mmCIF file of C-alpha atoms in Angstrom:
data_model
loop_
_atom_site.group_PDB
_atom_site.id
_atom_site.type_symbol
_atom_site.label_atom_id
_atom_site.label_comp_id
_atom_site.label_asym_id
_atom_site.label_seq_id
_atom_site.Cartn_x
_atom_site.Cartn_y
_atom_site.Cartn_z
ATOM 1 C CA UNK A 1 10.693 11.735 -0.639
ATOM 2 C CA UNK A 2 8.335 8.716 -1.046
ATOM 3 C CA UNK A 3 8.643 5.384 -2.972
ATOM 4 C CA UNK A 4 6.923 6.817 -5.525
ATOM 5 C CA UNK A 5 9.149 9.767 -6.082
ATOM 6 C CA UNK A 6 12.317 7.461 -6.659
ATOM 7 C CA UNK A 7 11.268 6.721 -9.578
ATOM 8 C CA UNK A 8 14.477 4.974 -11.148
ATOM 9 C CA UNK A 9 15.191 2.812 -8.554
ATOM 10 C CA UNK A 10 11.590 1.505 -7.951
ATOM 11 C CA UNK A 11 11.067 1.201 -11.834
ATOM 12 C CA UNK A 12 13.779 -0.978 -11.815
ATOM 13 C CA UNK A 13 13.105 -2.959 -9.054
ATOM 14 C CA UNK A 14 9.402 -3.462 -8.526
ATOM 15 C CA UNK A 15 9.622 -6.972 -10.185
ATOM 16 C CA UNK A 16 11.086 -7.817 -6.921
ATOM 17 C CA UNK A 17 8.341 -6.592 -4.485
ATOM 18 C CA UNK A 18 5.588 -9.416 -3.132
ATOM 19 C CA UNK A 19 2.791 -9.866 -1.354
ATOM 20 C CA UNK A 20 1.669 -8.353 1.391
ATOM 21 C CA UNK A 21 3.967 -4.966 -0.418
ATOM 22 C CA UNK A 22 1.867 -5.605 -3.304
ATOM 23 C CA UNK A 23 -2.285 -6.787 -3.573
ATOM 24 C CA UNK A 24 -2.393 -10.681 -2.625
ATOM 25 C CA UNK A 25 -4.870 -13.344 -4.443
ATOM 26 C CA UNK A 26 -6.886 -13.289 -1.723
ATOM 27 C CA UNK A 27 -7.339 -9.617 -1.747
ATOM 28 C CA UNK A 28 -8.154 -9.362 -5.366
ATOM 29 C CA UNK A 29 -10.720 -12.070 -5.041
ATOM 30 C CA UNK A 30 -12.415 -10.283 -2.147
ATOM 31 C CA UNK A 31 -12.545 -7.669 -4.382
ATOM 32 C CA UNK A 32 -13.835 -9.641 -7.291
ATOM 33 C CA UNK A 33 -16.567 -11.177 -5.026
ATOM 34 C CA UNK A 34 -17.715 -7.384 -4.394
ATOM 35 C CA UNK A 35 -18.069 -6.219 -7.647
ATOM 36 C CA UNK A 36 -19.488 -9.289 -9.610
ATOM 37 C CA UNK A 37 -22.892 -8.165 -10.074
ATOM 38 C CA UNK A 38 -21.596 -4.212 -10.396
ATOM 39 C CA UNK A 39 -22.490 -2.382 -13.416
ATOM 40 C CA UNK A 40 -19.442 -2.750 -15.716
ATOM 41 C CA UNK A 41 -20.354 0.759 -16.839
ATOM 42 C CA UNK A 42 -19.091 1.800 -13.124
ATOM 43 C CA UNK A 43 -16.679 4.365 -12.859
ATOM 44 C CA UNK A 44 -13.877 2.906 -10.353
ATOM 45 C CA UNK A 45 -10.707 4.423 -9.571
ATOM 46 C CA UNK A 46 -7.487 3.552 -8.417
ATOM 47 C CA UNK A 47 -5.421 5.529 -6.056
ATOM 48 C CA UNK A 48 -1.765 4.718 -7.558
ATOM 49 C CA UNK A 49 -0.556 2.897 -10.632
ATOM 50 C CA UNK A 50 -1.434 -0.723 -9.219
ATOM 51 C CA UNK A 51 -1.216 -3.149 -11.826
ATOM 52 C CA UNK A 52 -3.095 -6.112 -10.099
ATOM 53 C CA UNK A 53 -6.294 -3.540 -9.468
ATOM 54 C CA UNK A 54 -5.773 -2.381 -13.343
ATOM 55 C CA UNK A 55 -5.729 -6.222 -14.744
ATOM 56 C CA UNK A 56 -8.868 -7.559 -12.256
ATOM 57 C CA UNK A 57 -10.709 -4.729 -13.669
ATOM 58 C CA UNK A 58 -9.876 -5.536 -17.091
ATOM 59 C CA UNK A 59 -10.611 -9.248 -16.819
ATOM 60 C CA UNK A 60 -14.123 -8.248 -15.145
ATOM 61 C CA UNK A 61 -15.129 -6.274 -18.183
ATOM 62 C CA UNK A 62 -14.910 -2.378 -16.378
ATOM 63 C CA UNK A 63 -14.816 0.182 -19.029
ATOM 64 C CA UNK A 64 -14.340 3.587 -16.811
ATOM 65 C CA UNK A 65 -10.973 3.336 -14.823
ATOM 66 C CA UNK A 66 -9.301 6.593 -13.364
ATOM 67 C CA UNK A 67 -5.653 6.255 -12.284
ATOM 68 C CA UNK A 68 -4.847 8.917 -9.873
ATOM 69 C CA UNK A 69 -0.674 9.081 -9.955
ATOM 70 C CA UNK A 70 1.830 11.721 -9.176
ATOM 71 C CA UNK A 71 4.423 10.408 -11.604
ATOM 72 C CA UNK A 72 3.271 9.797 -14.985
ATOM 73 C CA UNK A 73 6.978 8.244 -15.726
ATOM 74 C CA UNK A 74 6.122 5.435 -12.946
ATOM 75 C CA UNK A 75 2.249 5.395 -14.585
ATOM 76 C CA UNK A 76 4.043 4.512 -18.159
ATOM 77 C CA UNK A 77 6.070 1.856 -17.258
ATOM 78 C CA UNK A 78 3.626 0.488 -14.995
ATOM 79 C CA UNK A 79 1.504 0.107 -18.245
ATOM 80 C CA UNK A 80 4.395 -2.422 -19.476
ATOM 81 C CA UNK A 81 3.665 -5.129 -16.199
ATOM 82 C CA UNK A 82 -0.269 -5.017 -16.733
ATOM 83 C CA UNK A 83 -1.702 -8.018 -18.975
ATOM 84 C CA UNK A 84 -4.414 -6.144 -20.604
ATOM 85 C CA UNK A 85 -4.674 -3.441 -22.924
ATOM 86 C CA UNK A 86 -4.692 -0.033 -21.140
ATOM 87 C CA UNK A 87 -5.296 2.593 -23.581
ATOM 88 C CA UNK A 88 -8.781 3.115 -22.430
ATOM 89 C CA UNK A 89 -7.850 4.227 -18.653
ATOM 90 C CA UNK A 90 -7.895 7.451 -17.852
ATOM 91 C CA UNK A 91 -4.934 9.197 -16.098
ATOM 92 C CA UNK A 92 -5.555 11.857 -13.363
ATOM 93 C CA UNK A 93 -1.759 13.068 -12.810
ATOM 94 C CA UNK A 94 -0.803 15.064 -9.506
ATOM 95 C CA UNK A 95 -0.953 15.517 -5.745
ATOM 96 C CA UNK A 96 -4.086 13.402 -4.476
ATOM 97 C CA UNK A 97 -4.448 16.404 -1.786
ATOM 98 C CA UNK A 98 -4.991 18.331 -4.926
ATOM 99 C CA UNK A 99 -6.520 15.982 -7.588
ATOM 100 C CA UNK A 100 -9.051 14.084 -5.594
ATOM 101 C CA UNK A 101 -11.570 16.653 -5.027
ATOM 102 C CA UNK A 102 -11.799 17.879 -8.550
ATOM 103 C CA UNK A 103 -14.135 14.483 -8.419
ATOM 104 C CA UNK A 104 -16.945 15.017 -6.185
ATOM 105 C CA UNK A 105 -19.604 12.019 -5.893
ATOM 106 C CA UNK A 106 -17.867 10.552 -9.409
ATOM 107 C CA UNK A 107 -16.975 6.957 -8.402
ATOM 108 C CA UNK A 108 -18.598 4.180 -7.561
ATOM 109 C CA UNK A 109 -15.741 2.353 -6.037
ATOM 110 C CA UNK A 110 -11.972 3.269 -5.013
ATOM 111 C CA UNK A 111 -9.198 1.325 -4.433
ATOM 112 C CA UNK A 112 -6.463 1.613 -2.695
ATOM 113 C CA UNK A 113 -3.306 -0.719 -1.793
ATOM 114 C CA UNK A 114 -1.154 0.636 1.297
ATOM 115 C CA UNK A 115 -1.439 4.534 -0.084
ATOM 116 C CA UNK A 116 -1.864 5.341 3.745
ATOM 117 C CA UNK A 117 2.230 5.956 4.387
ATOM 118 C CA UNK A 118 2.567 8.424 1.795
ATOM 119 C CA UNK A 119 0.340 11.190 3.321
ATOM 120 C CA UNK A 120 2.021 13.164 6.039
ATOM 121 C CA UNK A 121 -0.224 12.807 9.679
ATOM 122 C CA UNK A 122 -0.953 16.287 9.385
ATOM 123 C CA UNK A 123 -3.029 15.384 5.884
ATOM 124 C CA UNK A 124 -4.984 12.403 7.095
ATOM 125 C CA UNK A 125 -8.213 14.039 7.733
ATOM 126 C CA UNK A 126 -8.209 15.885 4.731
ATOM 127 C CA UNK A 127 -7.075 13.117 2.304
ATOM 128 C CA UNK A 128 -10.091 10.675 3.991
ATOM 129 C CA UNK A 129 -12.315 13.369 3.617
ATOM 130 C CA UNK A 130 -11.207 14.027 -0.201
ATOM 131 C CA UNK A 131 -11.742 10.414 -1.213
ATOM 132 C CA UNK A 132 -15.131 10.297 1.057
ATOM 133 C CA UNK A 133 -16.456 12.876 -1.345
ATOM 134 C CA UNK A 134 -15.144 11.204 -4.502
ATOM 135 C CA UNK A 135 -17.215 8.046 -3.788
ATOM 136 C CA UNK A 136 -21.114 8.118 -4.990
ATOM 137 C CA UNK A 137 -23.851 7.265 -2.250
ATOM 138 C CA UNK A 138 -23.999 3.333 -1.302
ATOM 139 C CA UNK A 139 -20.322 3.171 -2.658
ATOM 140 C CA UNK A 140 -17.081 1.850 -1.484
ATOM 141 C CA UNK A 141 -13.844 2.577 -0.885
ATOM 142 C CA UNK A 142 -11.685 -0.782 -0.580
ATOM 143 C CA UNK A 143 -8.367 0.075 1.138
ATOM 144 C CA UNK A 144 -5.449 -2.037 2.936
ATOM 145 C CA UNK A 145 -3.874 0.143 5.839
ATOM 146 C CA UNK A 146 -0.926 -1.298 7.715
ATOM 147 C CA UNK A 147 -2.256 -0.607 11.015
ATOM 148 C CA UNK A 148 0.604 -2.112 13.408
ATOM 149 C CA UNK A 149 -1.885 -2.683 16.109
ATOM 150 C CA UNK A 150 0.255 -4.748 18.013
ATOM 151 C CA UNK A 151 3.686 -4.779 19.749
ATOM 152 C CA UNK A 152 6.796 -3.178 17.709
ATOM 153 C CA UNK A 153 8.980 -6.103 16.643
ATOM 154 C CA UNK A 154 12.305 -6.250 18.748
ATOM 155 C CA UNK A 155 15.630 -5.863 16.884
ATOM 156 C CA UNK A 156 16.527 -9.066 18.718
ATOM 157 C CA UNK A 157 13.915 -11.257 17.423
ATOM 158 C CA UNK A 158 14.442 -10.038 13.883
ATOM 159 C CA UNK A 159 18.254 -11.427 14.703
ATOM 160 C CA UNK A 160 16.955 -14.454 15.780
ATOM 161 C CA UNK A 161 14.380 -15.440 13.632
ATOM 162 C CA UNK A 162 16.465 -14.141 10.103
ATOM 163 C CA UNK A 163 20.007 -15.279 10.934
ATOM 164 C CA UNK A 164 18.280 -19.428 11.026
ATOM 165 C CA UNK A 165 16.602 -18.727 7.672
ATOM 166 C CA UNK A 166 18.088 -18.921 3.989
ATOM 167 C CA UNK A 167 18.340 -15.858 1.659
ATOM 168 C CA UNK A 168 16.295 -15.741 -1.269
ATOM 169 C CA UNK A 169 13.769 -13.364 -2.414
ATOM 170 C CA UNK A 170 10.870 -14.423 0.040
ATOM 171 C CA UNK A 171 13.088 -14.016 3.028
ATOM 172 C CA UNK A 172 13.988 -10.423 1.452
ATOM 173 C CA UNK A 173 10.694 -9.315 1.289
ATOM 174 C CA UNK A 174 9.967 -10.394 4.461
ATOM 175 C CA UNK A 175 12.719 -9.074 6.301
ATOM 176 C CA UNK A 176 12.325 -5.630 4.607
ATOM 177 C CA UNK A 177 8.172 -5.510 5.855
ATOM 178 C CA UNK A 178 9.383 -6.832 9.845
ATOM 179 C CA UNK A 179 12.823 -4.915 9.947
ATOM 180 C CA UNK A 180 11.418 -1.587 8.001
ATOM 181 C CA UNK A 181 7.455 -1.644 8.582
ATOM 182 C CA UNK A 182 7.210 -3.354 11.691
ATOM 183 C CA UNK A 183 10.051 -2.961 14.530
ATOM 184 C CA UNK A 184 10.837 -0.650 17.352
ATOM 185 C CA UNK A 185 12.598 1.608 15.235
ATOM 186 C CA UNK A 186 9.123 3.035 14.183
ATOM 187 C CA UNK A 187 8.885 4.505 17.350
ATOM 188 C CA UNK A 188 8.429 8.241 16.111
ATOM 189 C CA UNK A 189 5.727 7.282 14.007
ATOM 190 C CA UNK A 190 8.025 7.776 10.678
ATOM 191 C CA UNK A 191 9.824 5.352 8.407
ATOM 192 C CA UNK A 192 13.285 6.824 7.147
ATOM 193 C CA UNK A 193 14.855 4.397 5.414
ATOM 194 C CA UNK A 194 17.919 5.505 5.117
ATOM 195 C CA UNK A 195 18.293 5.977 8.640
ATOM 196 C CA UNK A 196 16.971 2.538 9.559
ATOM 197 C CA UNK A 197 18.980 1.060 7.377
ATOM 198 C CA UNK A 198 22.057 2.333 8.886
ATOM 199 C CA UNK A 199 20.578 1.075 12.211
ATOM 200 C CA UNK A 200 20.333 -2.495 11.134
ATOM 201 C CA UNK A 201 23.707 -2.279 9.454
ATOM 202 C CA UNK A 202 25.343 -1.364 13.131
ATOM 203 C CA UNK A 203 22.760 -3.786 14.875
ATOM 204 C CA UNK A 204 23.845 -6.844 12.626
ATOM 205 C CA UNK A 205 27.224 -5.432 12.131
ATOM 206 C CA UNK A 206 28.541 -8.800 13.496
ATOM 207 C CA UNK A 207 26.863 -11.195 11.084
ATOM 208 C CA UNK A 208 27.604 -11.969 7.796
ATOM 209 C CA UNK A 209 24.249 -13.471 6.802
ATOM 210 C CA UNK A 210 22.368 -10.558 7.993
ATOM 211 C CA UNK A 211 24.195 -7.808 6.096
ATOM 212 C CA UNK A 212 23.589 -9.704 3.023
ATOM 213 C CA UNK A 213 20.195 -9.888 4.071
ATOM 214 C CA UNK A 214 20.034 -6.134 4.440
ATOM 215 C CA UNK A 215 21.671 -5.408 0.851
ATOM 216 C CA UNK A 216 19.061 -7.957 -0.684
ATOM 217 C CA UNK A 217 16.066 -5.873 1.153
ATOM 218 C CA UNK A 218 17.256 -2.775 -0.851
ATOM 219 C CA UNK A 219 15.473 -4.607 -3.794
ATOM 220 C CA UNK A 220 12.495 -4.324 -2.226
ATOM 221 C CA UNK A 221 12.579 -0.604 -0.298
ATOM 222 C CA UNK A 222 15.323 1.415 -1.467
ATOM 223 C CA UNK A 223 17.023 3.920 0.609
ATOM 224 C CA UNK A 224 16.115 8.268 0.697
ATOM 225 C CA UNK A 225 12.164 7.275 0.964
ATOM 226 C CA UNK A 226 10.393 8.403 3.935
ATOM 227 C CA UNK A 227 6.994 7.215 4.797
ATOM 228 C CA UNK A 228 4.219 7.872 7.466
ATOM 229 C CA UNK A 229 3.542 4.984 9.473
ATOM 230 C CA UNK A 230 4.072 4.163 13.605
ATOM 231 C CA UNK A 231 1.682 5.846 15.426
ATOM 232 C CA UNK A 232 -0.898 4.151 17.190
ATOM 233 C CA UNK A 233 -3.831 3.190 15.583
ATOM 234 C CA UNK A 234 -6.288 3.717 18.083
ATOM 235 C CA UNK A 235 -5.206 7.341 17.238
ATOM 236 C CA UNK A 236 -6.231 7.253 13.667
ATOM 237 C CA UNK A 237 -8.940 4.727 13.561
ATOM 238 C CA UNK A 238 -11.541 7.170 14.493
ATOM 239 C CA UNK A 239 -10.746 9.834 11.112
ATOM 240 C CA UNK A 240 -10.366 6.956 8.913
ATOM 241 C CA UNK A 241 -13.605 5.623 9.273
ATOM 242 C CA UNK A 242 -15.853 8.500 10.223
ATOM 243 C CA UNK A 243 -16.906 9.128 6.614
ATOM 244 C CA UNK A 244 -18.959 5.956 6.329
ATOM 245 C CA UNK A 245 -21.766 3.896 7.296
ATOM 246 C CA UNK A 246 -20.011 0.451 7.674
ATOM 247 C CA UNK A 247 -16.815 -0.749 7.618
ATOM 248 C CA UNK A 248 -15.362 -3.958 8.189
ATOM 249 C CA UNK A 249 -12.198 -5.418 7.626
ATOM 250 C CA UNK A 250 -10.069 -8.218 6.821
ATOM 251 C CA UNK A 251 -6.270 -9.240 8.879
ATOM 252 C CA UNK A 252 -3.691 -10.673 6.205
ATOM 253 C CA UNK A 253 -3.060 -13.958 5.620
ATOM 254 C CA UNK A 254 -1.440 -16.192 8.403
ATOM 255 C CA UNK A 255 2.365 -16.780 7.483
ATOM 256 C CA UNK A 256 2.156 -12.726 6.465
ATOM 257 C CA UNK A 257 5.310 -10.444 7.964
ATOM 258 C CA UNK A 258 2.128 -8.004 8.365
ATOM 259 C CA UNK A 259 -0.045 -10.919 9.919
ATOM 260 C CA UNK A 260 -2.166 -8.954 12.572
ATOM 261 C CA UNK A 261 -0.574 -5.607 11.420
ATOM 262 C CA UNK A 262 -2.397 -5.047 8.381
ATOM 263 C CA UNK A 263 -6.247 -5.157 7.637
ATOM 264 C CA UNK A 264 -8.200 -4.959 4.185
ATOM 265 C CA UNK A 265 -10.543 -2.490 4.727
ATOM 266 C CA UNK A 266 -14.529 -2.543 2.769
ATOM 267 C CA UNK A 267 -15.555 0.776 3.620
ATOM 268 C CA UNK A 268 -19.604 1.739 2.325
ATOM 269 C CA UNK A 269 -20.552 5.000 1.941
ATOM 270 C CA UNK A 270 -24.276 6.287 3.013
#
């Protein structure tokens, strides 16, 4: 299951998750700049119930906001985290692989934050194609992706780094990102958190501090979840950008556990 299926755990623990696993201030400011001169009646879609995007659009005065989420319960819970009234949002409930195709050329902008890993590699092309078909001419797809476009981090380096720094929420977030999403454990192109936690507990069994850090990281990334990350970006990028006349990206902020490994893309449709 993906994190969106594991509703009870994520609903209890979402408050502990920090950027880069959520949109950062810098990413939101880039989006704000792009949308600044856009007609506030423009129709905008969000893949998932990302609170930061919903608040940003409300702050900017956009009136037509569609939320595509497969889990109604998670969407209902996430409304309690929003700073602004969500009553005029339009929820499209269901699997993205079936719901997106129902809105051809309907949206001026589609926003996405780390959604790619929820889609099996065999379905990626159809997923990207469906997103592009949703977007109007000269519209935008704004998306943060984890590319891991550099060597995976050896567990020996993770041990060396985290055994020297204090235990806190920031450290737990960073460890979750690096050990589960950027380490040599990704060699087969899939993240299985139950399997990965078992390996980490075995690998770090002689360090009480690291074992405690593994325990804390469950607040960020629960067990019994699967994501599709780890394949080389050079194998995936062509299909990803092929639907757009222009694609540009920003790297994650310096000091982020995803620095050099994630990209904030701005795609323009022709």
